[in-house]
XYZ file of C-alpha atoms in Angstrom:
583
model
C 110.067 1.970 44.853
C 106.771 2.622 43.090
C 106.509 4.385 39.776
C 103.860 5.597 37.328
C 103.159 3.573 34.194
C 100.207 5.333 32.538
C 97.562 2.868 31.291
C 96.535 -0.729 31.931
C 94.061 -2.646 29.785
C 91.243 -4.341 31.621
C 90.241 -7.998 31.274
C 86.752 -9.455 31.394
C 87.349 -11.880 34.264
C 85.235 -12.551 37.317
C 85.926 -11.535 40.888
C 86.330 -13.597 44.049
C 84.444 -12.702 47.203
C 86.777 -11.655 49.977
C 85.514 -11.190 53.529
C 86.519 -7.962 55.260
C 86.553 -6.994 58.913
C 86.871 -3.518 60.354
C 90.571 -3.486 59.492
C 90.154 -5.604 56.379
C 90.281 -5.132 52.649
C 87.136 -4.188 50.775
C 86.393 -5.052 47.142
C 84.630 -3.720 44.070
C 82.138 -5.907 42.232
C 82.494 -4.257 38.828
C 85.453 -2.914 36.962
C 85.156 0.231 34.863
C 86.135 0.210 31.194
C 89.665 0.954 30.053
C 91.922 2.969 29.825
C 93.000 3.374 33.464
C 95.759 5.351 35.203
C 97.766 3.324 37.655
C 100.634 3.213 40.108
C 102.636 -0.002 40.322
C 104.196 -1.422 43.513
C 106.717 -4.072 42.405
C 107.460 -5.478 45.903
C 104.117 -5.456 47.700
C 102.773 -8.924 46.892
C 104.268 -10.645 49.944
C 102.866 -7.898 52.174
C 99.411 -8.290 50.598
C 99.556 -12.062 51.193
C 100.507 -11.422 54.827
C 97.585 -9.016 55.156
C 95.091 -11.481 53.707
C 96.355 -14.303 55.941
C 96.289 -12.016 58.965
C 92.629 -11.251 58.248
C 91.872 -14.983 58.300
C 93.611 -15.228 61.673
C 91.869 -12.121 63.013
C 95.343 -10.784 63.788
C 94.093 -7.385 64.870
C 91.409 -8.823 67.119
C 93.821 -11.214 68.824
C 96.548 -8.639 69.497
C 94.147 -5.844 70.440
C 92.648 -8.154 73.068
C 96.095 -8.916 74.507
C 97.939 -5.595 74.123
C 95.921 -2.582 75.278
C 96.036 0.532 73.084
C 96.915 3.771 74.821
C 95.556 6.315 72.318
C 97.183 9.137 74.277
C 100.674 7.751 73.567
C 100.214 6.014 70.217
C 98.407 7.266 67.110
C 97.670 3.782 65.788
C 97.057 0.438 67.420
C 100.004 -1.814 68.383
C 98.455 -4.544 66.229
C 98.772 -2.250 63.192
C 102.386 -1.366 63.944
C 103.315 -5.011 64.522
C 101.611 -6.048 61.298
C 103.659 -3.432 59.454
C 106.842 -4.715 61.090
C 105.930 -8.284 60.139
C 105.446 -7.236 56.519
C 108.764 -5.402 56.560
C 110.461 -8.499 57.997
C 109.210 -10.728 55.183
C 109.453 -8.226 52.330
C 112.628 -6.239 52.955
C 114.286 -6.539 56.364
C 115.479 -3.043 57.274
C 116.810 -1.506 60.497
C 114.145 -0.135 62.792
C 114.968 3.455 61.948
C 114.401 2.756 58.218
C 110.950 1.177 58.533
C 109.329 4.566 58.012
C 111.238 5.038 54.740
C 110.261 1.551 53.605
C 106.609 2.279 54.430
C 106.660 5.254 52.061
C 107.124 2.808 49.162
C 104.147 0.607 50.112
C 100.356 0.966 49.685
C 99.703 1.474 53.394
C 96.011 2.286 52.965
C 95.535 -1.209 51.553
C 97.940 -3.041 53.854
C 97.235 -1.344 57.174
C 93.964 0.543 56.627
C 92.947 4.021 55.564
C 94.362 6.834 57.597
C 97.656 5.050 58.342
C 100.655 7.084 57.199
C 104.301 6.144 56.902
C 105.265 8.674 59.564
C 103.235 6.738 62.111
C 105.688 3.847 61.694
C 108.621 5.859 63.002
C 111.269 4.201 65.133
C 109.722 5.430 68.406
C 106.321 3.934 67.567
C 107.920 0.684 66.385
C 110.083 0.539 69.510
C 107.104 0.953 71.836
C 105.207 -1.775 69.973
C 108.209 -4.102 70.274
C 108.375 -3.510 74.015
C 104.721 -4.527 74.290
C 105.399 -7.567 72.137
C 108.270 -8.559 74.424
C 105.884 -8.489 77.379
C 103.024 -10.428 75.745
C 104.842 -12.368 73.007
C 104.353 -15.868 74.390
C 100.598 -15.423 74.722
C 100.275 -13.952 71.217
C 102.304 -16.726 69.574
C 100.358 -19.449 71.414
C 96.969 -17.892 70.550
C 97.843 -17.554 66.861
C 99.199 -21.123 66.834
C 95.858 -22.441 68.101
C 93.982 -20.433 65.442
C 96.312 -21.622 62.666
C 95.820 -25.249 63.645
C 92.061 -24.767 63.790
C 92.000 -23.167 60.321
C 94.252 -25.905 58.930
C 92.336 -28.736 60.632
C 95.529 -30.040 62.239
C 95.274 -32.535 65.088
C 97.436 -33.088 68.186
C 101.115 -32.398 67.644
C 104.360 -34.036 68.641
C 106.371 -31.278 70.322
C 109.937 -30.529 69.215
C 111.843 -28.050 71.389
C 115.278 -26.487 71.083
C 117.176 -23.274 71.819
C 119.601 -21.077 69.912
C 121.636 -17.941 70.589
C 121.903 -14.624 68.754
C 125.196 -12.786 69.119
C 124.923 -9.011 69.499
C 127.442 -6.243 68.918
C 127.671 -3.251 71.212
C 127.237 -2.540 74.897
C 123.803 -3.351 76.318
C 122.880 -2.041 79.761
C 121.716 -4.427 82.454
C 118.209 -3.030 83.001
C 116.403 -4.226 86.162
C 113.064 -5.791 85.305
C 113.867 -6.216 81.603
C 112.294 -9.156 79.767
C 115.738 -10.569 78.927
C 119.275 -10.084 80.165
C 121.803 -9.593 77.388
C 125.086 -11.020 78.608
C 127.897 -13.434 77.837
C 127.138 -17.134 77.703
C 127.949 -20.343 75.857
C 128.218 -19.129 72.269
C 126.771 -21.575 69.754
C 128.113 -19.265 67.035
C 131.666 -19.630 68.444
C 131.836 -15.926 69.295
C 132.576 -15.879 73.037
C 133.726 -12.274 72.671
C 130.141 -11.093 72.003
C 127.172 -10.774 74.319
C 124.089 -12.687 73.305
C 120.416 -13.338 73.813
C 118.823 -16.760 73.512
C 115.601 -17.980 71.980
C 113.619 -21.124 72.819
C 111.191 -22.608 70.320
C 108.688 -25.445 70.099
C 107.390 -26.649 66.725
C 105.323 -29.606 65.578
C 106.473 -32.457 63.352
C 106.011 -30.330 60.209
C 107.844 -27.306 61.567
C 104.775 -25.211 62.398
C 105.479 -22.867 65.323
C 103.557 -23.622 68.502
C 105.298 -21.470 71.098
C 108.444 -19.386 71.495
C 110.293 -17.632 74.272
C 113.121 -15.114 74.602
C 115.800 -16.048 77.165
C 118.771 -14.553 78.952
C 122.074 -14.841 77.145
C 123.498 -17.248 79.742
C 120.445 -19.517 79.971
C 121.359 -23.205 80.322
C 119.507 -25.619 78.032
C 119.259 -28.212 80.789
C 117.759 -25.714 83.231
C 115.406 -24.331 80.557
C 113.514 -27.512 79.690
C 111.727 -28.150 83.033
C 110.375 -24.572 83.197
C 109.520 -24.598 79.489
C 107.538 -27.805 79.837
C 105.485 -26.051 82.524
C 104.903 -23.105 80.150
C 103.719 -25.442 77.396
C 101.245 -27.063 79.766
C 99.839 -23.655 80.706
C 99.919 -21.907 77.321
C 98.818 -24.671 74.962
C 95.448 -26.399 75.302
C 95.594 -30.162 75.734
C 93.814 -30.963 72.434
C 96.654 -29.226 70.591
C 99.538 -31.279 71.888
C 97.629 -34.316 73.043
C 100.103 -35.465 75.743
C 101.764 -37.610 73.096
C 105.506 -37.026 72.822
C 108.028 -34.330 73.779
C 111.157 -34.509 71.609
C 114.425 -32.678 72.155
C 118.157 -33.174 72.036
C 120.280 -34.452 74.935
C 119.465 -31.346 77.036
C 116.096 -32.837 78.014
C 117.782 -35.889 79.580
C 117.947 -34.419 83.100
C 116.254 -35.585 86.318
C 114.069 -32.460 86.648
C 112.872 -32.451 83.034
C 112.018 -36.161 83.005
C 110.278 -35.852 86.365
C 108.139 -32.930 85.153
C 107.178 -34.742 81.962
C 106.202 -37.809 83.946
C 104.023 -35.698 86.249
C 102.251 -34.226 83.205
C 101.871 -37.742 81.722
C 103.808 -36.684 78.615
C 106.097 -39.202 76.955
C 109.628 -38.032 76.186
C 112.224 -38.796 73.538
C 115.790 -37.480 73.641
C 119.307 -38.396 72.682
C 121.465 -39.987 75.378
C 124.758 -38.066 75.788
C 127.799 -39.975 74.544
C 129.656 -39.553 77.833
C 127.024 -41.453 79.851
C 127.998 -44.917 81.063
C 124.603 -46.234 79.939
C 125.359 -45.073 76.389
C 128.603 -47.040 76.221
C 126.979 -50.085 77.808
C 124.038 -50.398 75.418
C 126.278 -49.791 72.386
C 128.537 -52.623 73.509
C 125.488 -54.869 74.021
C 124.031 -54.350 70.546
C 127.324 -54.818 68.739
C 127.887 -58.025 70.691
C 124.674 -59.260 69.026
C 124.473 -57.440 65.661
C 122.150 -60.115 64.278
C 119.357 -58.676 66.460
C 119.271 -55.351 64.598
C 115.934 -54.501 62.984
C 116.251 -53.116 59.459
C 114.387 -49.805 59.223
C 115.543 -48.793 55.748
C 115.724 -45.218 54.471
C 113.596 -42.304 55.595
C 114.090 -40.213 52.463
C 113.298 -40.855 48.781
C 116.660 -39.376 47.769
C 118.979 -41.649 45.817
C 121.802 -41.849 48.337
C 119.734 -41.505 51.499
C 121.065 -43.134 54.654
C 119.660 -46.494 55.702
C 119.029 -47.292 59.371
C 118.757 -50.296 61.661
C 118.002 -50.352 65.363
C 117.796 -52.430 68.536
C 115.884 -51.852 71.747
C 117.662 -52.273 75.073
C 116.381 -51.687 78.600
C 118.380 -49.582 81.035
C 118.361 -47.580 84.243
C 118.797 -43.807 84.209
C 118.359 -41.489 87.219
C 116.828 -44.390 89.207
C 114.123 -44.946 86.607
C 113.599 -47.633 83.997
C 114.130 -46.323 80.467
C 113.789 -47.730 76.990
C 116.932 -47.269 74.888
C 116.774 -47.354 71.104
C 120.242 -47.904 69.663
C 120.274 -46.670 66.064
C 122.898 -47.352 63.394
C 123.182 -45.338 60.180
C 125.187 -46.659 57.232
C 126.086 -43.111 56.165
C 128.736 -41.805 58.523
C 128.462 -38.064 58.843
C 131.141 -36.331 56.762
C 132.301 -34.349 59.773
C 132.723 -37.528 61.806
C 134.584 -39.222 58.937
C 136.981 -36.286 58.615
C 137.465 -36.192 62.377
C 138.380 -39.878 62.371
C 140.775 -39.366 59.455
C 142.447 -36.467 61.285
C 142.821 -38.550 64.447
C 144.447 -41.421 62.547
C 146.767 -39.084 60.616
C 147.772 -37.186 63.776
C 148.629 -40.406 65.570
C 150.717 -41.491 62.576
C 152.642 -38.197 62.647
C 153.341 -38.564 66.366
C 154.648 -42.085 65.818
C 156.885 -40.900 62.973
C 158.450 -38.260 65.233
C 158.881 -40.827 68.018
C 160.513 -43.266 65.593
C 163.036 -40.656 64.472
C 163.831 -39.681 68.074
C 164.222 -43.227 69.433
C 166.293 -44.513 66.536
C 168.718 -41.598 66.897
C 169.477 -42.427 70.528
C 172.183 -44.806 71.804
C 171.762 -46.926 74.931
C 174.436 -48.561 76.979
C 172.355 -51.588 77.884
C 169.403 -53.503 76.502
C 167.225 -52.863 79.551
C 167.549 -49.093 79.151
C 166.582 -49.256 75.477
C 163.540 -51.440 76.135
C 162.410 -49.284 79.050
C 162.710 -46.068 77.032
C 160.775 -47.468 74.070
C 158.037 -48.954 76.241
C 157.677 -45.740 78.275
C 157.440 -43.513 75.199
C 154.873 -45.758 73.493
C 152.787 -46.009 76.659
C 152.726 -42.207 76.966
C 151.585 -41.903 73.352
C 148.611 -44.208 73.973
C 148.210 -45.339 70.401
C 144.615 -46.100 69.463
C 144.722 -46.921 65.756
C 148.287 -48.122 65.118
C 149.903 -51.063 66.908
C 153.626 -50.262 66.744
C 156.299 -52.809 67.695
C 159.960 -52.324 68.517
C 163.087 -54.383 68.634
C 166.416 -53.658 70.353
C 169.509 -54.311 68.255
C 172.986 -54.753 69.652
C 175.733 -52.970 67.715
C 179.518 -52.977 67.982
C 180.780 -49.438 67.789
C 184.369 -48.203 67.592
C 184.919 -45.349 70.035
C 188.188 -43.653 69.096
C 189.887 -41.349 71.550
C 190.961 -37.855 70.505
C 194.386 -37.592 68.898
C 196.530 -39.994 66.903
C 196.378 -43.599 68.160
C 199.596 -45.532 68.933
C 200.917 -47.907 66.372
C 199.395 -51.355 66.616
C 197.111 -50.218 69.482
C 193.843 -52.233 69.578
C 190.714 -50.394 68.429
C 188.489 -49.271 71.330
C 185.337 -51.325 70.770
C 182.077 -50.764 72.683
C 178.716 -52.512 72.655
C 175.665 -50.197 72.188
C 171.957 -50.811 71.796
C 169.554 -49.145 69.353
C 165.751 -49.201 69.155
C 164.098 -50.077 65.833
C 160.436 -49.030 65.725
C 158.003 -50.561 63.240
C 154.802 -48.654 62.457
C 152.190 -50.765 60.654
C 149.118 -49.437 58.879
C 146.004 -49.007 61.049
C 143.983 -52.152 61.569
C 141.099 -52.009 59.020
C 138.820 -54.038 61.259
C 139.452 -51.712 64.186
C 138.735 -48.663 62.023
C 135.554 -50.231 60.733
C 134.429 -51.019 64.272
C 135.058 -47.392 65.238
C 133.053 -46.177 62.231
C 130.190 -48.387 63.345
C 130.433 -47.023 66.871
C 130.427 -43.412 65.685
C 127.547 -44.154 63.331
C 125.531 -45.406 66.290
C 123.571 -43.195 68.652
C 121.176 -43.923 71.506
C 117.688 -42.501 72.011
C 116.003 -42.653 75.419
C 112.230 -42.782 75.837
C 109.430 -44.035 78.059
C 107.035 -44.482 75.121
C 106.303 -48.205 74.788
C 103.410 -47.700 72.354
C 105.731 -46.549 69.530
C 107.931 -48.895 67.508
C 111.514 -48.261 66.414
C 110.614 -46.639 63.100
C 108.055 -44.307 64.662
C 110.508 -43.194 67.343
C 113.328 -42.573 64.884
C 110.980 -40.731 62.544
C 109.894 -38.501 65.434
C 113.502 -37.805 66.413
C 114.549 -36.992 62.838
C 111.738 -34.421 62.726
C 113.721 -32.540 65.383
C 115.571 -31.052 62.404
C 112.567 -28.764 61.906
C 113.633 -26.791 64.969
C 117.159 -26.425 63.608
C 115.826 -25.353 60.207
C 113.677 -22.761 61.977
C 116.764 -21.222 63.549
C 118.488 -21.156 60.161
C 115.582 -19.155 58.740
C 115.779 -16.688 61.621
C 119.551 -16.321 61.288
C 119.492 -15.902 57.526
C 121.070 -12.609 56.464
C 117.818 -10.777 55.599
C 116.445 -11.479 59.083
C 119.515 -11.347 61.315
C 119.919 -7.612 60.674
C 116.818 -7.111 62.819
C 118.931 -6.626 65.939
C 119.578 -2.918 65.374
C 118.068 -1.800 68.673
C 119.609 -0.808 71.979
C 117.097 -1.603 74.740
C 116.916 -5.201 76.006
C 113.102 -5.230 75.809
C 113.228 -4.136 72.182
C 115.745 -6.888 71.444
C 113.283 -9.340 73.016
C 110.489 -7.798 70.915
C 112.520 -8.290 67.738
C 113.047 -11.914 68.753
C 109.306 -12.442 69.100
C 108.811 -10.698 65.749
C 111.146 -13.275 64.196
C 109.059 -16.021 65.803
C 105.862 -14.489 64.369
C 107.513 -14.196 60.962
C 108.513 -17.849 61.082
C 104.981 -18.744 62.197
C 103.552 -16.985 59.150
C 105.914 -18.452 56.556
C 105.465 -21.955 57.995
C 101.686 -21.529 57.777
C 102.085 -20.382 54.173
C 104.249 -23.435 53.492
C 101.653 -25.708 55.054
C 98.880 -24.199 52.918
C 100.913 -24.521 49.720
C 102.055 -28.088 50.366
C 98.556 -29.222 51.322
C 97.123 -27.697 48.130
C 99.812 -29.366 46.002
C 99.069 -32.842 47.329
C 97.650 -35.105 44.602
C 98.295 -32.335 42.052
C 101.114 -31.366 39.731
C 104.222 -30.089 41.561
C 105.345 -26.484 41.429
C 107.644 -25.756 38.464
C 110.020 -22.805 38.873
C 111.420 -20.693 36.019
C 114.790 -22.469 36.385
C 112.960 -25.767 35.629
C 113.180 -27.083 39.183
C 110.208 -29.312 40.002
C 109.146 -29.030 43.636
C 106.308 -31.162 45.025
C 106.944 -29.659 48.502
C 108.428 -26.154 48.120
C 110.249 -24.580 51.040
C 109.148 -21.413 52.810
C 111.992 -19.526 51.105
C 110.825 -20.641 47.658
C 107.252 -19.609 48.469
C 108.199 -16.097 49.575
C 110.587 -15.673 46.639
C 107.869 -16.838 44.239
C 105.586 -14.040 45.422
C 108.277 -11.362 45.175
C 108.095 -10.872 41.351
C 104.357 -10.095 41.432
C 103.377 -6.464 40.912
C 100.465 -4.763 42.592
C 98.759 -2.001 40.614
C 96.710 0.841 42.072
C 94.150 1.795 39.433
C 92.332 5.142 39.181
C 89.393 5.695 36.846
C 86.555 8.204 36.897
C 86.869 8.934 40.592
C 87.222 5.287 41.607
C 90.366 3.602 42.975
C 91.210 -0.047 43.524
C 94.163 -2.442 43.596
C 94.702 -5.506 41.412
C 97.449 -7.957 40.516
C 99.695 -7.257 37.540
C 102.633 -8.954 35.755
C 102.162 -12.322 37.495
C 104.568 -15.124 36.379
C 102.956 -18.589 36.013
C 104.692 -20.131 39.033
C 103.770 -17.106 41.173
C 100.131 -17.425 40.107
C 100.246 -21.074 41.192
C 101.555 -20.112 44.643
C 98.873 -17.431 45.031
C 96.199 -19.958 44.185
C 97.488 -22.504 46.715
C 97.323 -19.764 49.360
C 93.646 -19.277 48.549
C 94.208 -15.958 46.740
C 92.641 -15.526 43.305
C 94.364 -13.576 40.557
C 91.034 -11.962 39.762
C 90.682 -10.438 43.228
C 90.627 -6.661 43.237
C 90.797 -4.752 46.487
C 89.892 -1.389 47.866
C 91.179 -0.055 51.178
C 88.842 0.117 54.105
C 89.125 1.606 57.560
C-alpha cells in the first residue's frame, strides 16, 4: 500500500536521459528546490523496471501489431492490460479478480500511461486480454525473443526443449475450438486425480526463452517434438538458432523427430532410454574397455562437483547410424544410491524370511529338501546376495501317543533339514552396479563436436527444468484462478512472458557484472552470477516516491539499499533518473 510521508529533501545530482515513446515515460530536466510533498510506493520498483525494459523492447508496438484493439469492447489496448498483468505477476501474484485491487496501490499513470485507471484492469478486461494472448502467444513470445537477442547482441543459440504439466483443481468444460484441452494425462506432479494442462518451452544455453507453447493435458512428449520442431523452423529466423543443435531428453529419440531434424539439417542430441537394447550394448562395450575412457573433469567450480569421463561408440538406431557418447559420473545421484540401498536391503529381508521358513520345515528325503530349496531360491531371483544351502540328515525320535511298553525300542526316523547361508553382498558386484547406474548414453549425429562440448550442451538442458521451477514457484502457480480453457492458456503464456523478462534481466545483470566486483547481498552472500530470483528480490526493497511541488509532479527513487542500487545500474537504470508520466 502507498502512504503519505510529508517532505523529502532534494539532492544536487544530475539526470540521465531516458527515451520515451508514445506510451513511454517522460522526464524533467530540472528539479525544484525543497521541501517537497510526496507519496511513497514501497513495492513499485520491479514494475518500473519492467516498464523501462518493455519500452526498450517496444512492447506496446509489438503486441499492438499482433493483437488488434477493438475500442468498442475494450477501453484500453490489450498491450496495456497485458503489461499490467506482467507487472502483477512479477511484483505480487494475485488472482485475476484481485488485479484491480492491486492496481489501486500502484502508480498506474507512470507504469501504464496517463488516463489508465485501476478499474480498467477488472477481471473481465484481463480475461479478454488473456484470451487474445492465448491465440497469439507463440508469435508474441518469438517476436520478443528476437528483439531481446538483438538488443543483447546474442548470436545463434543451441535449442533446449522440454515440457511440463500444471495440475488444475475444479471442473473445466471441454470447449470446442479452445486453444487447449484441459483433461487427465500423465501427471508429472504425481496427481493423477487432477486434470491438467501442459506447457512446452524452448530456451537457449543460458536459459533465455526463445519460444513457448500451451498444450493439451494429455499431450505426449514423443508426439510433441516433431510438430514443435516444425514450429521452431517457422517461428524463429535461421540466424537466431543457426541450425546448430537441438537438445532434449529421451522424448526426442523417436523416428519422426529424428527424421524431421534431419530434413531441416539440424543436429540433435538426446538421452538414449535405459530400456533400449543399444543402451545396454554400448554400456557393456565401454566397461569391457574402461582404459579407453576420456577424462573430461568437472564442469562446475564447486568444491565437490562431479567429475566425468566418456567414450564414443557407434551404433544403429531406427535404421540410421548414430554416434553414442557413453558418459560416467563419479558422483552417483543420491536418489539412485538410496534406490540401490533399498533394493539390497529388501532382498536381504526376503532371504531372511525364506531362511526362517525353510529351516522350520522337515523333509522325508534329501531330494525333496534340495528341490524345495532350489525352487524357492530360483523364484526369489537374488541379484545382490549369493545364498548357499546344505541339507542335513537328522535322526528324530517319533513317539506314538500314550505310554510306551516296557523295554519297547524307541521309534527312530531319519529326516532332512535345509540350512541356508546368506553372505554379505559382493562388494565388486555392487561397485559394478554403481558404475552402471552412474553411466548414461547420449545419442547424436553431430560429428563436429567433441565429448566435452556435447556433454556441456546436454547439461545445459537443466535450464529448461529450472524454468519450470520458476513457473511453478508458489507466487506464480496461483495464477491458475480462471475457469475458461482459453484463459488458462493465456495465463500459461503470461508465465512464459514473465520468465522471458526475468531471464533477460538476469542476462543484463550477469553481463554487466563480468570483469567487475560481484554482487554482495545484505546477508553477506557474494554472487558473481545472481539468479533471477535474487535480482527481483533485490529490487523489491526500493521505494518509488511521487513528488509534488509548485504545481509540478514527478517520480524518483527513494530509500535504495546499496545492493539494490547495484542491480538497478546493471539493468541500465540510473538512480538519478526522475520520471513523469506521459500518454
